[in-house]
Coordinates of C-alpha atoms in Angstrom, one line a residue:
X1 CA 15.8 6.8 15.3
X2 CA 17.8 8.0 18.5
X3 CA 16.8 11.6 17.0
X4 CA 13.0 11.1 16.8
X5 CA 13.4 9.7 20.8
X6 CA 14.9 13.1 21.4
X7 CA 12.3 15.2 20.4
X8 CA 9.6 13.2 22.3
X9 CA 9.6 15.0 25.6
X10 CA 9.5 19.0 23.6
X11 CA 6.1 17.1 21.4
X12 CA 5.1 15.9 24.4
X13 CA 5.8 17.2 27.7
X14 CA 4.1 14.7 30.1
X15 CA 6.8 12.2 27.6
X16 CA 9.1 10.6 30.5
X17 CA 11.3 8.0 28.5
X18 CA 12.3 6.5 31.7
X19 CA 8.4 4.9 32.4
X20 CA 6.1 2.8 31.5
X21 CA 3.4 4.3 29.3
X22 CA 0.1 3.8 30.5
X23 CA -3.3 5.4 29.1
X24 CA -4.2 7.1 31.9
X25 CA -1.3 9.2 31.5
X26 CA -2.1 10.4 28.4
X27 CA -4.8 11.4 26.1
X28 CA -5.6 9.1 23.6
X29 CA -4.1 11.1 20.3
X30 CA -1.3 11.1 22.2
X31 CA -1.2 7.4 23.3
X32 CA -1.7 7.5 18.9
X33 CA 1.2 10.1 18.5
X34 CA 3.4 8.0 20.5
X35 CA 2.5 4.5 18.7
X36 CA 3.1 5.8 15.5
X37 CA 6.1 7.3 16.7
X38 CA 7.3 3.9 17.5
X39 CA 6.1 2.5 14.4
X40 CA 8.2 5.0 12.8
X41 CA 11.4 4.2 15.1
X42 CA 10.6 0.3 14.3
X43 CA 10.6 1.2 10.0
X44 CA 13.9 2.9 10.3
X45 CA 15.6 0.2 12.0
X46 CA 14.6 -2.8 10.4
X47 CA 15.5 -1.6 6.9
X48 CA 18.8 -0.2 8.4
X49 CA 20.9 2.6 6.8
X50 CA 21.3 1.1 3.7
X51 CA 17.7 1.1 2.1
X52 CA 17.0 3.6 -0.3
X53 CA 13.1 3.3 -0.8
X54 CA 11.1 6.2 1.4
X55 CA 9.2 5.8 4.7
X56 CA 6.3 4.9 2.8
X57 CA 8.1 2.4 1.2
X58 CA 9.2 0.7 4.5
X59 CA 5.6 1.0 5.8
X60 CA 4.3 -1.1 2.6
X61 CA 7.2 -3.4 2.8
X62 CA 6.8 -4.1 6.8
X63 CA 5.0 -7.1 7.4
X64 CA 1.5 -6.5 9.7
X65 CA 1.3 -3.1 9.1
X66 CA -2.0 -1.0 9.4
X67 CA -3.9 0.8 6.8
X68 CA -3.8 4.4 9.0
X69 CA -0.3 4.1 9.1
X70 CA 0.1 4.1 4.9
X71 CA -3.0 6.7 5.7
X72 CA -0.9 8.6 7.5
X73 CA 1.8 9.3 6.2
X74 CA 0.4 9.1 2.6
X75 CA -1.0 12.6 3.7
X76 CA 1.8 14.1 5.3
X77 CA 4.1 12.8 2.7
X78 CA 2.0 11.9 -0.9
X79 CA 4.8 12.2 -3.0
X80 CA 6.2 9.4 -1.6
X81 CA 3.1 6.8 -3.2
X82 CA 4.5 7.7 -6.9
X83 CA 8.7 7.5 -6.0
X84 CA 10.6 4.4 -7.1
X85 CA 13.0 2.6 -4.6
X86 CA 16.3 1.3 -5.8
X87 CA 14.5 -1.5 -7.4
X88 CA 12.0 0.7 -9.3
X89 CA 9.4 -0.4 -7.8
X90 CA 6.3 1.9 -5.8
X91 CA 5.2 1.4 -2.7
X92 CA 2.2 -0.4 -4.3
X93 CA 3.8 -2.5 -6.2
X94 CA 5.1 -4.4 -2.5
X95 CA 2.0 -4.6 -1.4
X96 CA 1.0 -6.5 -4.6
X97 CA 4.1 -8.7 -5.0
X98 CA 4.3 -9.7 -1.0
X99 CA 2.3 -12.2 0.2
X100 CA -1.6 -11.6 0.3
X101 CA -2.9 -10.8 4.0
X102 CA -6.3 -10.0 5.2
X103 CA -4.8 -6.4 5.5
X104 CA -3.9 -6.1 1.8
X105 CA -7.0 -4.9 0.1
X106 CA -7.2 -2.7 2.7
X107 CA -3.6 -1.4 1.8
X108 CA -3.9 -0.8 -1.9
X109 CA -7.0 1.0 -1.2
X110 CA -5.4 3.4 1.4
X111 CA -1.7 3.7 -1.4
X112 CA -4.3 4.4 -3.9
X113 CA -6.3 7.1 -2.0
X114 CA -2.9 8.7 -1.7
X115 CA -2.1 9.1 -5.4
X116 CA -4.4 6.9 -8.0
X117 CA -1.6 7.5 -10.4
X118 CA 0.7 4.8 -8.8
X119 CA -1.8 2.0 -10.3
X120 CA -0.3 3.6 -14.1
X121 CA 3.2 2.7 -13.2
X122 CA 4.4 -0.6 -14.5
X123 CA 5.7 -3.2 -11.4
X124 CA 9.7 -3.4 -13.1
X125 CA 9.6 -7.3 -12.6
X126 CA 6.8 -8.0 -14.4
X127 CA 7.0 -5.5 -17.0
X128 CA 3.1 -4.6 -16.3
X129 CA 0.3 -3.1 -14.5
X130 CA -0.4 -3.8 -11.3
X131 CA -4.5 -4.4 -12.1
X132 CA -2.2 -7.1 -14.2
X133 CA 0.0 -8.5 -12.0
X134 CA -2.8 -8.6 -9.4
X135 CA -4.8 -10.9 -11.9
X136 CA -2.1 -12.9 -12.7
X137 CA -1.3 -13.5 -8.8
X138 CA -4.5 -14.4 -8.4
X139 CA -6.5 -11.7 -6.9
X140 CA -10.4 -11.4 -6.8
X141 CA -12.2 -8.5 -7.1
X142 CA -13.6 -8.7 -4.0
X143 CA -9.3 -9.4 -2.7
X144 CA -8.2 -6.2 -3.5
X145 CA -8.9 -5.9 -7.9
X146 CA -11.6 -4.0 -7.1
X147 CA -9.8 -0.8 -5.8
X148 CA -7.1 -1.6 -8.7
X149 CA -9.8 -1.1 -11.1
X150 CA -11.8 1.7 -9.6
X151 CA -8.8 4.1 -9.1
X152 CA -7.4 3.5 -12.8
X153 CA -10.1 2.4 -15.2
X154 CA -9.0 3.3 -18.4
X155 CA -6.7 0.4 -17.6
X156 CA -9.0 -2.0 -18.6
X157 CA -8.9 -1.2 -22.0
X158 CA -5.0 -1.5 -22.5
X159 CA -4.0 -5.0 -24.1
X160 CA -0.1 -5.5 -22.3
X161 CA 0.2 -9.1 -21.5
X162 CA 0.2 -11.5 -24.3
X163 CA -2.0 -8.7 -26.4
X164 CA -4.9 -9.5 -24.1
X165 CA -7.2 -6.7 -21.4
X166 CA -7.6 -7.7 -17.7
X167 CA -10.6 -9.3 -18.3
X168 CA -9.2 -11.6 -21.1
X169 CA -6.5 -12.8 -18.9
X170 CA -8.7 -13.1 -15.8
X171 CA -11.0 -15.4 -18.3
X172 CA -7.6 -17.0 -19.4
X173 CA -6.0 -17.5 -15.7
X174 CA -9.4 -19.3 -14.9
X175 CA -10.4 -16.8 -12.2
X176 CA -13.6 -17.1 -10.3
X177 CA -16.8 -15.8 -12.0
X178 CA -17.5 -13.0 -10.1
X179 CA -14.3 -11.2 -10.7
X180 CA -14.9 -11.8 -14.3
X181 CA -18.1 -10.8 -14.3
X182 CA -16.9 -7.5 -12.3
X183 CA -14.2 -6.8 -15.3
X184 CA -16.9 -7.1 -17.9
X185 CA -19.8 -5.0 -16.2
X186 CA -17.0 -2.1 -15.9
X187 CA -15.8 -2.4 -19.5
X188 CA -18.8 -4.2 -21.5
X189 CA -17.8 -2.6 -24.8
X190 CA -14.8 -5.1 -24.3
X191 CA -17.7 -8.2 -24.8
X192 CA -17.7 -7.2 -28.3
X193 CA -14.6 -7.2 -29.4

């Protein structure tokens, strides 16, 4: 963190640490620079130096954070959206197990813009997908199911919990009609079986 204060005055040279940042000092994308460069400051010290998950990680896992944050630093850094922490987990898979926000759907979406691939990766706890877990939590498709869905399909076809698809479990878990109906329309061929 102290290293990242450093640098600020050579990124940018109007930077005096010793004032109060106002906007009319600065440009906007650099007001943005400097937020995020606080943001950034804030993730490494409140997961300290013993956390072993990435900066992506710690944005997902850091309550109130914004979707261009993930945005962010899901293109500078999209690697980071299919790595496990120490827990095995991605950083999808906290933003599905913490609590629901208004922010969430929002979340997934921007993880999953990063790299679709992380919705294939099984959430360790649970021993299954997160379109699963998601369902079993309680999402709607209109909560954040919908961007689950979209980004890995063919997932709706795979029978993991109990033998039965998402749309069999959403019927099972009693979930409201409309995601149910959402899960059939995008696998009907499952309405025959």
């Amino acid at each position: 963190a102290e290293s990242i204060l450093q640098v600020l005055p050579e990124i940018f040279p109007s930077y005096d640490a010793t004032i109060n940042v106002s906007a009319k000092d600065y440009s906007y994308h650099e007001m943005l620079a400097l937020e995020t460069i606080r943001k950034i400051v804030f993730l490494m010290d409140a997961h300290g130096k013993d956390y072993t998950g990435s900066l992506l990680h710690r944005i997902c896992t850091t309550h109130g954070q914004k979707p261009w944050l993930v945005e962010l630093f899901g293109a500078l850094m999209p690697e980071q959206a299919v790595i496990p922490d120490s827990e095995g987990c991605l950083p999808l898979h906290h933003l599905i197990l913490q609590p629901y926000s208004s922010s969430t759907k929002a979340l997934v979406g921007a993880v999953l813009q990063i790299n679709k691939q992380a919705g294939m990766h099984k959430i360790p706890k649970y021993d299954s997908y997160p379109c699963m877990v998601a369902i079993r939590l309680g999402w709607t498709w209109e909560g954040g199911l919908e961007e689950l869905v979209k980004a890995n399909p063919e997932l709706l076809d795979v029978q993991a919990d109990h033998g039965l698809c998402p749309t069999a479990l959403a019927a099972s878990m009693e979930t409201d009609l409309t995601t149910i109906f959402e899960l059939l329309r995008k696998a009907p061929h499952l309405c025959a079986t």
